[in-house]
């Protein structure tokens, strides 16, 4: 295989914004037709009889329970994970090629809870610390009503903060943990449209709230990447590195 260097889609202003704020929103990073095809593909995976072992769940949850690490089993999921814009942007932000260690397809149906404020590094420690998430919107609109992400700009500069029990289990999933000692009044919503990609640092404090929409879902595809010379610690299930080329 001939190696092709990654593209360089980000300009200096965008890179600076990420460095200062801990995140960057790329509008319309993926085309609507790709998103629509991927959504149909994921639906078909859970609609098989029987469901593949890696995607299997209770019948009542097959369109609500997140699909964990589809990139390990499914070629379409890997192609989205390796999207050329994502690969190029990550290489610019990390200084060299990135590799994927985790992917998740979220449904977030109406009424489902969000996740309390947290830092991804708390759950996925890696050395050296290089992890960046790419969060792709799979709906026409992702906003406050259907459970968009909220971020606290600049908090990636605080280092890893203590995490403890979730305080509001009506709003947030009870089995996760919540960042402690931080004023969340400065958090801002990240409003997104289909195909938008949010890149954010592993130390950026972020959260989501309950989906209060009556009919609107908040599907998303989220991949976590580390620099090619970095390694995941403690998590044996995330040790394998998937190349983006």
Coordinates of C-alpha atoms in Angstrom, one line a residue:
X1 CA 0.0 0.0 0.0
X2 CA 1.3 3.4 -1.0
X3 CA 1.2 5.9 1.9
X4 CA -0.6 9.2 1.1
X5 CA 0.1 12.0 3.6
X6 CA -3.0 13.5 5.3
X7 CA -4.6 16.7 4.1
X8 CA -4.3 19.9 6.0
X9 CA -7.9 21.3 6.1
X10 CA -7.5 23.6 9.2
X11 CA -6.1 27.1 8.9
X12 CA -4.0 28.8 11.6
X13 CA -7.0 30.6 13.1
X14 CA -8.9 27.3 13.5
X15 CA -6.0 25.6 15.1
X16 CA -5.5 28.6 17.5
X17 CA -9.1 28.4 18.4
X18 CA -8.8 24.8 19.4
X19 CA -5.6 25.4 21.4
X20 CA -7.3 28.2 23.3
X21 CA -10.8 26.8 23.8
X22 CA -10.3 23.0 23.7
X23 CA -12.7 22.4 20.9
X24 CA -13.5 23.4 17.3
X25 CA -16.7 22.9 15.3
X26 CA -16.3 22.1 11.6
X27 CA -19.6 22.9 9.9
X28 CA -20.8 20.4 7.3
X29 CA -17.7 18.3 7.6
X30 CA -19.6 15.3 6.2
X31 CA -22.2 15.3 3.4
X32 CA -25.9 14.7 4.1
X33 CA -26.0 11.7 1.7
X34 CA -23.1 9.9 3.6
X35 CA -24.9 10.6 6.9
X36 CA -28.2 9.3 5.6
X37 CA -26.6 6.2 4.2
X38 CA -24.8 5.5 7.5
X39 CA -27.9 6.0 9.5
X40 CA -29.7 3.5 7.3
X41 CA -26.8 1.1 7.6
X42 CA -26.8 1.2 11.4
X43 CA -30.5 0.6 11.4
X44 CA -30.1 -2.4 9.2
X45 CA -27.4 -3.9 11.5
X46 CA -29.8 -3.9 14.5
X47 CA -32.7 -5.0 12.3
X48 CA -31.1 -8.3 11.2
X49 CA -32.4 -11.6 12.5
X50 CA -30.5 -12.6 14.4
X51 CA -28.6 -9.4 15.2
X52 CA -24.8 -9.8 14.9
X53 CA -23.2 -10.9 18.2
X54 CA -21.2 -7.7 18.5
X55 CA -24.4 -5.5 18.1
X56 CA -26.8 -7.8 20.0
X57 CA -29.1 -6.4 22.7
X58 CA -32.5 -6.9 24.1
X59 CA -35.1 -6.6 21.3
X60 CA -36.8 -3.7 23.1
X61 CA -33.5 -1.7 23.1
X62 CA -32.2 -2.3 19.6
X63 CA -32.9 1.2 18.4
X64 CA -32.0 3.0 21.6
X65 CA -29.0 1.2 23.2
X66 CA -25.8 2.7 21.8
X67 CA -23.7 0.7 19.5
X68 CA -20.3 0.3 21.0
X69 CA -17.1 0.1 18.8
X70 CA -18.8 -0.6 15.5
X71 CA -15.5 0.3 13.8
X72 CA -14.0 -3.0 15.1
X73 CA -16.6 -5.1 13.2
X74 CA -18.1 -3.0 10.4
X75 CA -16.4 -1.6 7.3
X76 CA -18.8 1.3 6.8
X77 CA -18.2 2.4 10.4
X78 CA -14.5 2.2 9.8
X79 CA -14.8 4.4 6.6
X80 CA -16.6 7.1 8.5
X81 CA -14.0 6.8 11.3
X82 CA -11.3 7.3 8.7
X83 CA -12.9 10.3 6.9
X84 CA -10.2 12.3 5.2
X85 CA -11.2 15.6 6.8
X86 CA -11.1 14.0 10.3
X87 CA -7.7 12.4 9.6
X88 CA -6.2 15.6 8.3
X89 CA -7.6 17.8 11.1
X90 CA -6.3 15.4 13.7
X91 CA -2.9 15.2 12.2
X92 CA -2.7 19.0 12.3
X93 CA -3.9 19.2 15.9
X94 CA -1.7 16.3 17.1
X95 CA 1.4 17.0 15.1
X96 CA 1.4 13.5 13.5
X97 CA -1.0 10.8 12.4
X98 CA -3.8 9.8 14.7
X99 CA -5.2 6.3 15.3
X100 CA -8.7 5.4 16.5
X101 CA -9.2 3.5 19.8
X102 CA -13.0 3.8 20.3
X103 CA -16.2 4.5 18.5
X104 CA -19.8 4.8 19.6
X105 CA -23.1 5.3 17.7
X106 CA -25.6 7.0 20.0
X107 CA -29.4 7.0 19.4
X108 CA -30.5 9.2 22.3
X109 CA -34.3 8.8 21.8
X110 CA -36.8 11.3 23.2
X111 CA -36.9 11.3 27.0
X112 CA -33.5 9.7 27.4
X113 CA -31.0 11.3 29.9
X114 CA -27.8 13.0 29.1
X115 CA -24.3 12.6 30.6
X116 CA -23.1 14.9 33.4
X117 CA -20.1 17.1 33.1
X118 CA -16.9 15.1 32.6
X119 CA -13.5 14.9 31.0
X120 CA -12.9 12.0 28.6
X121 CA -9.4 11.4 30.0
X122 CA -11.0 10.3 33.2
X123 CA -12.4 7.3 31.4
X124 CA -9.7 6.7 28.8
X125 CA -6.2 7.5 30.1
X126 CA -3.5 7.6 27.5
X127 CA 0.2 8.3 27.5
X128 CA 1.3 10.7 26.2
X129 CA -2.0 12.6 26.6
X130 CA -3.1 13.3 23.1
X131 CA -6.7 12.1 22.8
X132 CA -9.2 14.1 20.7
X133 CA -12.8 13.2 20.1
X134 CA -14.7 13.8 16.8
X135 CA -18.4 14.0 17.4
X136 CA -20.5 13.9 14.3
X137 CA -24.2 15.1 14.2
X138 CA -26.5 12.5 12.5
X139 CA -29.7 14.6 12.7
X140 CA -31.0 17.6 10.8
X141 CA -30.6 19.6 14.0
X142 CA -28.9 19.0 17.4
X143 CA -29.9 21.7 19.9
X144 CA -30.9 22.3 23.6
X145 CA -34.2 20.6 23.2
X146 CA -33.0 17.2 21.9
X147 CA -29.9 17.0 24.1
X148 CA -26.9 18.8 22.4
X149 CA -23.5 18.9 23.9
X150 CA -22.5 21.7 26.3
X151 CA -18.9 22.7 26.7
X152 CA -16.9 25.0 29.1
X153 CA -14.3 26.7 26.9
X154 CA -10.8 26.7 28.1
X155 CA -11.3 24.0 30.8
X156 CA -8.9 21.7 28.9
X157 CA -6.1 23.8 30.5
X158 CA -7.1 22.8 34.1
X159 CA -5.7 19.3 34.0
X160 CA -7.7 16.3 35.2
X161 CA -10.2 17.2 37.9
X162 CA -11.8 14.9 40.5
X163 CA -14.9 13.1 39.4
X164 CA -17.7 11.9 41.8
X165 CA -21.3 10.7 41.9
X166 CA -23.8 12.2 39.6
X167 CA -25.9 14.8 41.4
X168 CA -29.0 15.0 39.2
X169 CA -30.0 11.5 38.1
X170 CA -33.2 12.8 36.6
X171 CA -31.2 14.8 34.1
X172 CA -28.1 12.6 33.7
X173 CA -27.3 8.9 33.5
X174 CA -26.7 7.6 37.0
X175 CA -23.9 5.1 36.2
X176 CA -21.4 7.7 35.0
X177 CA -19.4 10.1 37.1
X178 CA -19.4 13.9 37.3
X179 CA -16.6 16.5 37.4
X180 CA -16.3 18.1 40.8
X181 CA -15.1 21.6 41.8
X182 CA -16.1 23.4 38.6
X183 CA -18.7 26.2 38.0
X184 CA -20.8 25.0 35.2
X185 CA -22.6 28.4 34.8
X186 CA -20.1 29.3 32.1
X187 CA -21.0 26.3 29.9
X188 CA -22.4 27.0 26.4
X189 CA -24.5 24.8 24.1
X190 CA -23.0 23.5 20.8
X191 CA -25.8 23.8 18.3
X192 CA -25.1 21.5 15.3
X193 CA -26.6 20.4 12.0
X194 CA -26.4 17.2 10.1
X195 CA -22.8 16.5 9.1
X196 CA -21.2 19.0 11.5
X197 CA -18.1 17.6 13.3
X198 CA -17.1 18.8 16.8
X199 CA -13.4 18.1 17.7
X200 CA -12.6 18.4 21.4
X201 CA -9.8 17.8 23.8
X202 CA -9.8 14.9 26.2
X203 CA -9.6 17.4 29.1
X204 CA -12.4 19.7 27.9
X205 CA -15.3 19.6 30.4
X206 CA -18.5 18.8 28.5
X207 CA -21.9 17.3 29.1
X208 CA -25.4 16.8 27.6
X209 CA -28.8 17.1 29.1
X210 CA -32.0 15.1 28.8
X211 CA -33.6 14.9 25.4
X212 CA -36.8 16.9 26.0
X213 CA -38.1 16.6 22.5
X214 CA -41.3 14.7 22.0
X215 CA -40.3 13.2 18.6
X216 CA -36.8 14.2 17.8
X217 CA -33.9 11.9 18.3
X218 CA -30.2 12.9 18.7
X219 CA -28.2 10.4 16.8
X220 CA -24.5 10.9 16.7
X221 CA -21.3 9.0 15.8
X222 CA -18.4 9.6 18.2
X223 CA -14.9 8.4 17.7
X224 CA -11.9 8.8 20.1
X225 CA -8.4 9.2 18.6
X226 CA -4.9 9.2 20.1
X227 CA -1.6 10.1 18.4
X228 CA 0.0 7.1 16.8
X229 CA 2.8 7.0 19.3
X230 CA 0.5 7.2 22.3
X231 CA -1.0 4.2 24.1
X232 CA -4.2 3.7 26.1
X233 CA -3.6 2.8 29.7
X234 CA -5.6 0.4 31.9
X235 CA -8.3 -0.3 29.3
X236 CA -7.5 -3.6 27.7
X237 CA -10.6 -3.3 25.5
X238 CA -9.3 -0.1 23.9
X239 CA -5.6 -1.0 23.4
X240 CA -5.9 -1.8 19.6
X241 CA -5.1 1.1 17.3
X242 CA -6.9 1.5 14.0
X243 CA -5.1 3.4 11.3
X244 CA -6.8 6.2 9.4
X245 CA -5.1 5.4 6.0

